[in-house]
Amino acid sequence: MKRDENNTLGLEALNASPYQVLAMTDGAGLPYCVPINGVLVGQTVYFHSRLAGEKLDCLRARPQVCLAAVGDQRVVQEAYETLFTSAVARGRAAEVTDPAEMREALRAICRRYAPDAPDRVEEVIETHLSRTSVWRIELETVSGRKKR
């Protein structure tokens, strides 16, 4: 993926957003989207899921996905405008099967979403690993927008 200002804005917005919306297509060609707690590691987004469900059915049938994220967002009421950073990213989702990569991805997710509770990370990962699937999205394109 080539780096430019638009791409950099998009990566920054992905990194700043509290969650992302994952859009995909189901086996019948119908749209489906769901919020995820993803973490950006380099130019890859990792997220976790249960072992089965509609999201995983969609990803297995058609792994091309789109992510939307809003980083910082603030409505300026008196000006009738919104200040924001946002991103749209496209890529290909793949299930992570390597146990070492799964653990590293889960550690990154924990660091992102529970930074003040690092003492139980390994225990939580080991407790839930057998009933958790981990996915990666290799980003192919990222675009960002900002209004400040």
Short mmCIF file of N, CA, C and O in Angstrom, two decimals, residues 7-117:
data_model
loop_
_atom_site.label_atom_id
_atom_site.label_comp_id
_atom_site.label_asym_id
_atom_site.label_seq_id
_atom_site.Cartn_x
_atom_site.Cartn_y
_atom_site.Cartn_z
N ASN A 7 -3.66 8.54 2.98
CA ASN A 7 -3.45 7.24 3.59
C ASN A 7 -3.05 7.39 5.05
O ASN A 7 -3.57 6.70 5.93
N THR A 8 -2.14 8.32 5.33
CA THR A 8 -1.69 8.55 6.71
C THR A 8 -2.85 9.02 7.58
O THR A 8 -3.01 8.55 8.71
N LEU A 9 -3.69 9.92 7.07
CA LEU A 9 -4.87 10.36 7.82
C LEU A 9 -5.78 9.18 8.13
O LEU A 9 -6.33 9.07 9.22
N GLY A 10 -5.96 8.30 7.16
CA GLY A 10 -6.81 7.13 7.36
C GLY A 10 -6.27 6.20 8.42
O GLY A 10 -7.01 5.73 9.29
N LEU A 11 -4.96 5.93 8.39
CA LEU A 11 -4.35 5.08 9.41
C LEU A 11 -4.47 5.71 10.80
O LEU A 11 -4.75 5.02 11.78
N GLU A 12 -4.28 7.03 10.87
CA GLU A 12 -4.42 7.73 12.15
C GLU A 12 -5.85 7.62 12.67
O GLU A 12 -6.07 7.41 13.87
N ALA A 13 -6.84 7.78 11.80
CA ALA A 13 -8.24 7.67 12.22
C ALA A 13 -8.57 6.25 12.65
O ALA A 13 -9.28 6.05 13.65
N LEU A 14 -8.08 5.25 11.92
CA LEU A 14 -8.29 3.86 12.33
C LEU A 14 -7.71 3.61 13.72
O LEU A 14 -8.33 2.96 14.56
N ASN A 15 -6.54 4.14 13.96
CA ASN A 15 -5.85 3.95 15.23
C ASN A 15 -6.55 4.68 16.37
O ASN A 15 -6.53 4.22 17.51
N ALA A 16 -7.19 5.82 16.08
CA ALA A 16 -7.83 6.63 17.12
C ALA A 16 -9.28 6.22 17.39
O ALA A 16 -9.82 6.58 18.43
N SER A 17 -9.89 5.49 16.50
CA SER A 17 -11.32 5.18 16.66
C SER A 17 -11.52 4.15 17.77
O SER A 17 -10.77 3.19 17.89
N PRO A 18 -12.56 4.33 18.58
CA PRO A 18 -12.82 3.37 19.66
C PRO A 18 -13.32 2.02 19.13
O PRO A 18 -13.23 1.01 19.81
N TYR A 19 -13.86 2.02 17.94
CA TYR A 19 -14.27 0.79 17.27
C TYR A 19 -14.36 1.08 15.78
O TYR A 19 -14.31 2.23 15.35
N GLN A 20 -14.46 0.03 15.00
CA GLN A 20 -14.61 0.17 13.56
C GLN A 20 -15.87 -0.59 13.15
O GLN A 20 -16.31 -1.49 13.85
N VAL A 21 -16.41 -0.22 12.00
CA VAL A 21 -17.55 -0.96 11.45
C VAL A 21 -17.01 -1.77 10.28
O VAL A 21 -16.43 -1.23 9.34
N LEU A 22 -17.19 -3.08 10.38
CA LEU A 22 -16.72 -4.03 9.37
C LEU A 22 -17.87 -4.35 8.43
O LEU A 22 -18.91 -4.85 8.87
N ALA A 23 -17.70 -4.02 7.17
CA ALA A 23 -18.71 -4.29 6.15
C ALA A 23 -18.24 -5.45 5.28
O ALA A 23 -17.07 -5.52 4.90
N MET A 24 -19.17 -6.34 5.01
CA MET A 24 -18.85 -7.52 4.20
C MET A 24 -20.07 -7.93 3.41
O MET A 24 -21.13 -7.31 3.51
N THR A 25 -19.95 -8.98 2.66
CA THR A 25 -21.04 -9.50 1.86
C THR A 25 -21.27 -10.95 2.24
O THR A 25 -20.31 -11.73 2.38
N ASP A 26 -22.54 -11.32 2.41
CA ASP A 26 -22.81 -12.71 2.78
C ASP A 26 -22.78 -13.62 1.56
O ASP A 26 -22.56 -13.17 0.43
N GLY A 27 -22.98 -14.90 1.78
CA GLY A 27 -22.91 -15.88 0.71
C GLY A 27 -23.92 -15.66 -0.40
O GLY A 27 -23.72 -16.08 -1.54
N ALA A 28 -25.03 -14.96 -0.08
CA ALA A 28 -26.06 -14.67 -1.08
C ALA A 28 -25.83 -13.33 -1.78
O ALA A 28 -26.63 -12.91 -2.60
N GLY A 29 -24.73 -12.65 -1.43
CA GLY A 29 -24.43 -11.38 -2.05
C GLY A 29 -25.08 -10.18 -1.37
O GLY A 29 -25.06 -9.08 -1.92
N LEU A 30 -25.65 -10.38 -0.19
CA LEU A 30 -26.30 -9.29 0.53
C LEU A 30 -25.31 -8.62 1.48
O LEU A 30 -24.43 -9.28 2.04
N PRO A 31 -25.46 -7.31 1.70
CA PRO A 31 -24.55 -6.61 2.60
C PRO A 31 -24.81 -6.97 4.06
O PRO A 31 -25.94 -7.28 4.45
N TYR A 32 -23.74 -6.93 4.84
CA TYR A 32 -23.82 -7.17 6.28
C TYR A 32 -22.69 -6.38 6.92
O TYR A 32 -21.57 -6.36 6.41
N CYS A 33 -22.98 -5.70 8.03
CA CYS A 33 -21.92 -4.98 8.72
C CYS A 33 -22.11 -5.11 10.22
O CYS A 33 -23.23 -5.33 10.71
N VAL A 34 -21.01 -5.00 10.94
CA VAL A 34 -21.00 -5.19 12.38
C VAL A 34 -19.85 -4.38 12.98
O VAL A 34 -18.78 -4.29 12.38
N PRO A 35 -20.07 -3.78 14.15
CA PRO A 35 -18.94 -3.11 14.81
C PRO A 35 -17.96 -4.12 15.38
O PRO A 35 -18.36 -5.20 15.84
N ILE A 36 -16.68 -3.78 15.31
CA ILE A 36 -15.63 -4.63 15.88
C ILE A 36 -14.69 -3.78 16.72
O ILE A 36 -14.60 -2.57 16.53
N ASN A 37 -13.99 -4.42 17.62
CA ASN A 37 -12.91 -3.79 18.37
C ASN A 37 -11.61 -4.24 17.73
O ASN A 37 -11.04 -5.25 18.12
N GLY A 38 -11.17 -3.50 16.75
CA GLY A 38 -9.96 -3.86 16.05
C GLY A 38 -8.77 -3.08 16.57
O GLY A 38 -8.91 -2.03 17.19
N VAL A 39 -7.61 -3.63 16.29
CA VAL A 39 -6.36 -2.95 16.64
C VAL A 39 -5.48 -2.93 15.40
O VAL A 39 -5.35 -3.93 14.70
N LEU A 40 -4.91 -1.76 15.13
CA LEU A 40 -4.04 -1.59 13.99
C LEU A 40 -2.61 -1.94 14.39
O LEU A 40 -2.07 -1.37 15.34
N VAL A 41 -2.02 -2.90 13.70
CA VAL A 41 -0.63 -3.29 13.92
C VAL A 41 0.05 -3.17 12.55
O VAL A 41 -0.19 -4.00 11.67
N GLY A 42 0.83 -2.13 12.39
CA GLY A 42 1.42 -1.86 11.08
C GLY A 42 0.32 -1.49 10.11
O GLY A 42 -0.40 -0.52 10.33
N GLN A 43 0.14 -2.29 9.07
CA GLN A 43 -0.93 -2.06 8.11
C GLN A 43 -1.92 -3.23 8.11
O GLN A 43 -2.52 -3.56 7.10
N THR A 44 -2.05 -3.83 9.29
CA THR A 44 -2.97 -4.95 9.49
C THR A 44 -3.88 -4.63 10.66
O THR A 44 -3.43 -4.10 11.67
N VAL A 45 -5.16 -4.93 10.51
CA VAL A 45 -6.11 -4.79 11.61
C VAL A 45 -6.43 -6.19 12.12
O VAL A 45 -6.77 -7.09 11.34
N TYR A 46 -6.29 -6.39 13.43
CA TYR A 46 -6.66 -7.65 14.07
C TYR A 46 -7.93 -7.43 14.88
O TYR A 46 -8.13 -6.37 15.48
N PHE A 47 -8.78 -8.45 14.91
CA PHE A 47 -9.95 -8.43 15.78
C PHE A 47 -10.26 -9.86 16.19
O PHE A 47 -9.78 -10.82 15.58
N HIS A 48 -11.05 -9.99 17.24
CA HIS A 48 -11.41 -11.33 17.72
C HIS A 48 -12.91 -11.52 17.61
O HIS A 48 -13.67 -10.55 17.45
N SER A 49 -13.32 -12.77 17.68
CA SER A 49 -14.72 -13.12 17.53
C SER A 49 -14.99 -14.45 18.21
O SER A 49 -14.05 -15.14 18.63
N ARG A 50 -16.26 -14.80 18.26
CA ARG A 50 -16.60 -16.16 18.68
C ARG A 50 -16.16 -17.11 17.57
O ARG A 50 -15.69 -16.69 16.52
N LEU A 51 -16.37 -18.38 17.78
CA LEU A 51 -15.93 -19.37 16.80
C LEU A 51 -16.92 -19.57 15.65
O LEU A 51 -16.58 -20.18 14.63
N ALA A 52 -18.16 -19.09 15.81
CA ALA A 52 -19.17 -19.28 14.77
C ALA A 52 -20.12 -18.09 14.80
O ALA A 52 -20.21 -17.36 15.79
N GLY A 53 -20.84 -17.90 13.71
CA GLY A 53 -21.82 -16.83 13.62
C GLY A 53 -21.88 -16.25 12.22
O GLY A 53 -21.09 -16.60 11.35
N GLU A 54 -22.83 -15.35 12.03
CA GLU A 54 -23.05 -14.78 10.71
C GLU A 54 -21.82 -14.03 10.18
O GLU A 54 -21.48 -14.12 9.00
N LYS A 55 -21.14 -13.29 11.05
CA LYS A 55 -19.95 -12.55 10.63
C LYS A 55 -18.91 -13.51 10.04
O LYS A 55 -18.35 -13.26 8.97
N LEU A 56 -18.66 -14.61 10.74
CA LEU A 56 -17.65 -15.56 10.26
C LEU A 56 -18.11 -16.26 9.00
O LEU A 56 -17.29 -16.53 8.10
N ASP A 57 -19.42 -16.54 8.89
CA ASP A 57 -19.94 -17.13 7.65
C ASP A 57 -19.67 -16.19 6.47
O ASP A 57 -19.25 -16.64 5.40
N CYS A 58 -19.92 -14.91 6.68
CA CYS A 58 -19.68 -13.92 5.62
C CYS A 58 -18.20 -13.86 5.25
O CYS A 58 -17.85 -13.86 4.07
N LEU A 59 -17.34 -13.78 6.26
CA LEU A 59 -15.90 -13.67 6.01
C LEU A 59 -15.35 -14.89 5.28
O LEU A 59 -14.48 -14.76 4.42
N ARG A 60 -15.87 -16.05 5.63
CA ARG A 60 -15.39 -17.27 4.96
C ARG A 60 -15.90 -17.36 3.52
O ARG A 60 -15.19 -17.85 2.64
N ALA A 61 -17.11 -16.86 3.28
CA ALA A 61 -17.68 -16.91 1.93
C ALA A 61 -17.04 -15.88 1.01
O ALA A 61 -16.77 -16.17 -0.16
N ARG A 62 -16.83 -14.69 1.54
CA ARG A 62 -16.29 -13.59 0.74
C ARG A 62 -15.38 -12.74 1.62
O ARG A 62 -15.85 -11.85 2.32
N PRO A 63 -14.09 -12.99 1.58
CA PRO A 63 -13.17 -12.33 2.52
C PRO A 63 -12.84 -10.87 2.21
O PRO A 63 -12.21 -10.21 3.02
N GLN A 64 -13.25 -10.34 1.04
CA GLN A 64 -13.00 -8.92 0.77
C GLN A 64 -13.91 -8.09 1.67
O GLN A 64 -15.12 -8.31 1.71
N VAL A 65 -13.33 -7.15 2.42
CA VAL A 65 -14.09 -6.37 3.40
C VAL A 65 -13.77 -4.89 3.28
O VAL A 65 -12.80 -4.49 2.63
N CYS A 66 -14.59 -4.12 3.96
CA CYS A 66 -14.39 -2.68 4.06
C CYS A 66 -14.56 -2.30 5.53
O CYS A 66 -15.45 -2.83 6.21
N LEU A 67 -13.70 -1.44 6.02
CA LEU A 67 -13.79 -0.92 7.39
C LEU A 67 -14.07 0.57 7.33
O LEU A 67 -13.47 1.27 6.52
N ALA A 68 -14.95 1.03 8.20
CA ALA A 68 -15.18 2.47 8.36
C ALA A 68 -14.91 2.81 9.81
O ALA A 68 -15.24 2.04 10.72
N ALA A 69 -14.28 3.95 10.03
CA ALA A 69 -13.94 4.37 11.39
C ALA A 69 -14.01 5.89 11.49
O ALA A 69 -13.72 6.59 10.53
N VAL A 70 -14.41 6.35 12.65
CA VAL A 70 -14.38 7.77 12.96
C VAL A 70 -13.49 7.92 14.18
O VAL A 70 -13.74 7.30 15.21
N GLY A 71 -12.42 8.69 14.04
CA GLY A 71 -11.53 8.93 15.16
C GLY A 71 -12.10 10.01 16.05
O GLY A 71 -13.17 9.84 16.64
N ASP A 72 -11.47 11.13 16.08
CA ASP A 72 -11.98 12.25 16.87
C ASP A 72 -13.19 12.85 16.17
O ASP A 72 -13.17 13.05 14.96
N GLN A 73 -14.24 13.15 16.94
CA GLN A 73 -15.43 13.73 16.36
C GLN A 73 -16.05 14.67 17.39
O GLN A 73 -16.17 14.33 18.56
N ARG A 74 -16.39 15.87 16.92
CA ARG A 74 -17.00 16.85 17.81
C ARG A 74 -17.93 17.74 17.00
O ARG A 74 -17.55 18.30 15.98
N VAL A 75 -19.18 17.87 17.47
CA VAL A 75 -20.15 18.74 16.83
C VAL A 75 -19.97 20.15 17.39
O VAL A 75 -19.91 20.34 18.61
N VAL A 76 -19.85 21.12 16.49
CA VAL A 76 -19.79 22.53 16.87
C VAL A 76 -21.17 23.10 16.56
O VAL A 76 -21.46 23.50 15.43
N GLN A 77 -22.03 23.10 17.58
CA GLN A 77 -23.43 23.44 17.37
C GLN A 77 -23.63 24.84 16.80
O GLN A 77 -24.42 25.03 15.86
N GLU A 78 -22.92 25.81 17.35
CA GLU A 78 -23.13 27.19 16.91
C GLU A 78 -22.71 27.41 15.46
O GLU A 78 -23.18 28.34 14.80
N ALA A 79 -21.86 26.55 14.95
CA ALA A 79 -21.41 26.66 13.56
C ALA A 79 -22.13 25.69 12.63
O ALA A 79 -21.91 25.72 11.42
N TYR A 80 -22.97 24.83 13.21
CA TYR A 80 -23.67 23.80 12.42
C TYR A 80 -22.68 22.98 11.59
O TYR A 80 -22.86 22.77 10.39
N GLU A 81 -21.65 22.49 12.26
CA GLU A 81 -20.67 21.67 11.57
C GLU A 81 -20.11 20.62 12.53
O GLU A 81 -20.28 20.72 13.74
N THR A 82 -19.45 19.65 11.94
CA THR A 82 -18.82 18.58 12.71
C THR A 82 -17.34 18.55 12.37
O THR A 82 -16.97 18.55 11.20
N LEU A 83 -16.51 18.53 13.40
CA LEU A 83 -15.07 18.36 13.23
C LEU A 83 -14.77 16.88 13.45
O LEU A 83 -15.30 16.27 14.38
N PHE A 84 -13.93 16.30 12.61
CA PHE A 84 -13.75 14.86 12.68
C PHE A 84 -12.49 14.41 11.95
O PHE A 84 -11.92 15.15 11.16
N THR A 85 -12.09 13.18 12.22
CA THR A 85 -11.19 12.42 11.37
C THR A 85 -11.91 11.12 11.06
O THR A 85 -12.62 10.57 11.92
N SER A 86 -11.78 10.64 9.86
CA SER A 86 -12.45 9.39 9.50
C SER A 86 -11.60 8.60 8.52
O SER A 86 -10.67 9.13 7.90
N ALA A 87 -11.94 7.33 8.41
CA ALA A 87 -11.20 6.44 7.50
C ALA A 87 -12.14 5.44 6.86
O ALA A 87 -13.13 5.02 7.45
N VAL A 88 -11.79 5.09 5.65
CA VAL A 88 -12.40 3.96 4.96
C VAL A 88 -11.23 3.12 4.47
O VAL A 88 -10.31 3.64 3.82
N ALA A 89 -11.26 1.86 4.82
CA ALA A 89 -10.16 0.96 4.44
C ALA A 89 -10.75 -0.30 3.80
O ALA A 89 -11.82 -0.76 4.20
N ARG A 90 -10.04 -0.82 2.84
CA ARG A 90 -10.44 -2.08 2.20
C ARG A 90 -9.30 -3.07 2.32
O ARG A 90 -8.13 -2.70 2.34
N GLY A 91 -9.69 -4.33 2.40
CA GLY A 91 -8.68 -5.37 2.50
C GLY A 91 -9.30 -6.75 2.45
O GLY A 91 -10.48 -6.90 2.15
N ARG A 92 -8.49 -7.70 2.77
CA ARG A 92 -8.91 -9.10 2.73
C ARG A 92 -8.75 -9.69 4.13
O ARG A 92 -7.68 -9.60 4.72
N ALA A 93 -9.84 -10.27 4.63
CA ALA A 93 -9.83 -10.87 5.96
C ALA A 93 -9.36 -12.32 5.86
O ALA A 93 -9.67 -13.03 4.90
N ALA A 94 -8.62 -12.74 6.86
CA ALA A 94 -8.17 -14.13 6.95
C ALA A 94 -8.14 -14.54 8.41
O ALA A 94 -7.74 -13.76 9.28
N GLU A 95 -8.57 -15.75 8.67
CA GLU A 95 -8.53 -16.26 10.03
C GLU A 95 -7.09 -16.58 10.41
O GLU A 95 -6.34 -17.16 9.62
N VAL A 96 -6.71 -16.18 11.60
CA VAL A 96 -5.37 -16.47 12.10
C VAL A 96 -5.41 -17.86 12.73
O VAL A 96 -6.22 -18.13 13.61
N THR A 97 -4.54 -18.74 12.27
CA THR A 97 -4.51 -20.11 12.80
C THR A 97 -3.23 -20.41 13.58
O THR A 97 -3.20 -21.38 14.32
N ASP A 98 -2.21 -19.60 13.39
CA ASP A 98 -0.96 -19.81 14.12
C ASP A 98 -1.15 -19.37 15.57
O ASP A 98 -1.48 -18.21 15.83
N PRO A 99 -0.97 -20.28 16.54
CA PRO A 99 -1.18 -19.93 17.96
C PRO A 99 -0.35 -18.75 18.44
O PRO A 99 -0.82 -17.93 19.23
N ALA A 100 0.89 -18.64 17.98
CA ALA A 100 1.73 -17.52 18.41
C ALA A 100 1.19 -16.18 17.89
O ALA A 100 1.13 -15.20 18.62
N GLU A 101 0.76 -16.16 16.63
CA GLU A 101 0.19 -14.93 16.06
C GLU A 101 -1.14 -14.60 16.75
O GLU A 101 -1.43 -13.43 17.00
N MET A 102 -1.93 -15.63 17.07
CA MET A 102 -3.19 -15.40 17.79
C MET A 102 -2.93 -14.71 19.13
O MET A 102 -3.58 -13.72 19.47
N ARG A 103 -1.98 -15.23 19.86
CA ARG A 103 -1.67 -14.66 21.18
C ARG A 103 -1.15 -13.22 21.05
O ARG A 103 -1.53 -12.35 21.82
N GLU A 104 -0.28 -12.98 20.08
CA GLU A 104 0.24 -11.62 19.87
C GLU A 104 -0.88 -10.66 19.50
O GLU A 104 -0.92 -9.52 19.99
N ALA A 105 -1.79 -11.09 18.65
CA ALA A 105 -2.92 -10.25 18.27
C ALA A 105 -3.81 -9.96 19.47
O ALA A 105 -4.24 -8.81 19.68
N LEU A 106 -4.09 -10.97 20.27
CA LEU A 106 -4.91 -10.78 21.47
C LEU A 106 -4.21 -9.86 22.48
O LEU A 106 -4.86 -9.03 23.13
N ARG A 107 -2.92 -9.98 22.60
CA ARG A 107 -2.17 -9.06 23.48
C ARG A 107 -2.31 -7.62 22.98
O ARG A 107 -2.49 -6.68 23.78
N ALA A 108 -2.20 -7.42 21.67
CA ALA A 108 -2.34 -6.08 21.10
C ALA A 108 -3.75 -5.53 21.35
O ALA A 108 -3.92 -4.35 21.68
N ILE A 109 -4.75 -6.39 21.21
CA ILE A 109 -6.14 -5.97 21.48
C ILE A 109 -6.28 -5.58 22.95
O ILE A 109 -6.88 -4.55 23.28
N CYS A 110 -5.72 -6.38 23.84
CA CYS A 110 -5.79 -6.08 25.28
C CYS A 110 -5.08 -4.78 25.61
O CYS A 110 -5.59 -3.97 26.40
N ARG A 111 -3.90 -4.57 25.02
CA ARG A 111 -3.17 -3.31 25.27
C ARG A 111 -4.00 -2.11 24.81
O ARG A 111 -4.02 -1.07 25.44
N ARG A 112 -4.73 -2.28 23.71
CA ARG A 112 -5.52 -1.17 23.15
C ARG A 112 -6.76 -0.89 23.98
O ARG A 112 -7.10 0.25 24.24
N TYR A 113 -7.47 -1.94 24.39
CA TYR A 113 -8.77 -1.74 25.02
C TYR A 113 -8.77 -1.88 26.54
O TYR A 113 -9.76 -1.53 27.18
N ALA A 114 -7.70 -2.38 27.12
CA ALA A 114 -7.60 -2.49 28.59
C ALA A 114 -6.20 -2.09 29.05
O ALA A 114 -5.53 -2.84 29.76
N PRO A 115 -5.76 -0.87 28.68
CA PRO A 115 -4.39 -0.48 29.00
C PRO A 115 -4.12 -0.33 30.50
O PRO A 115 -2.98 -0.43 30.92
N ASP A 116 -5.17 -0.13 31.28
CA ASP A 116 -4.99 0.05 32.72
C ASP A 116 -5.11 -1.25 33.51
O ASP A 116 -5.07 -1.23 34.74
N ALA A 117 -5.28 -2.36 32.80
CA ALA A 117 -5.42 -3.65 33.48
C ALA A 117 -4.52 -4.71 32.84
O ALA A 117 -4.99 -5.76 32.40
#
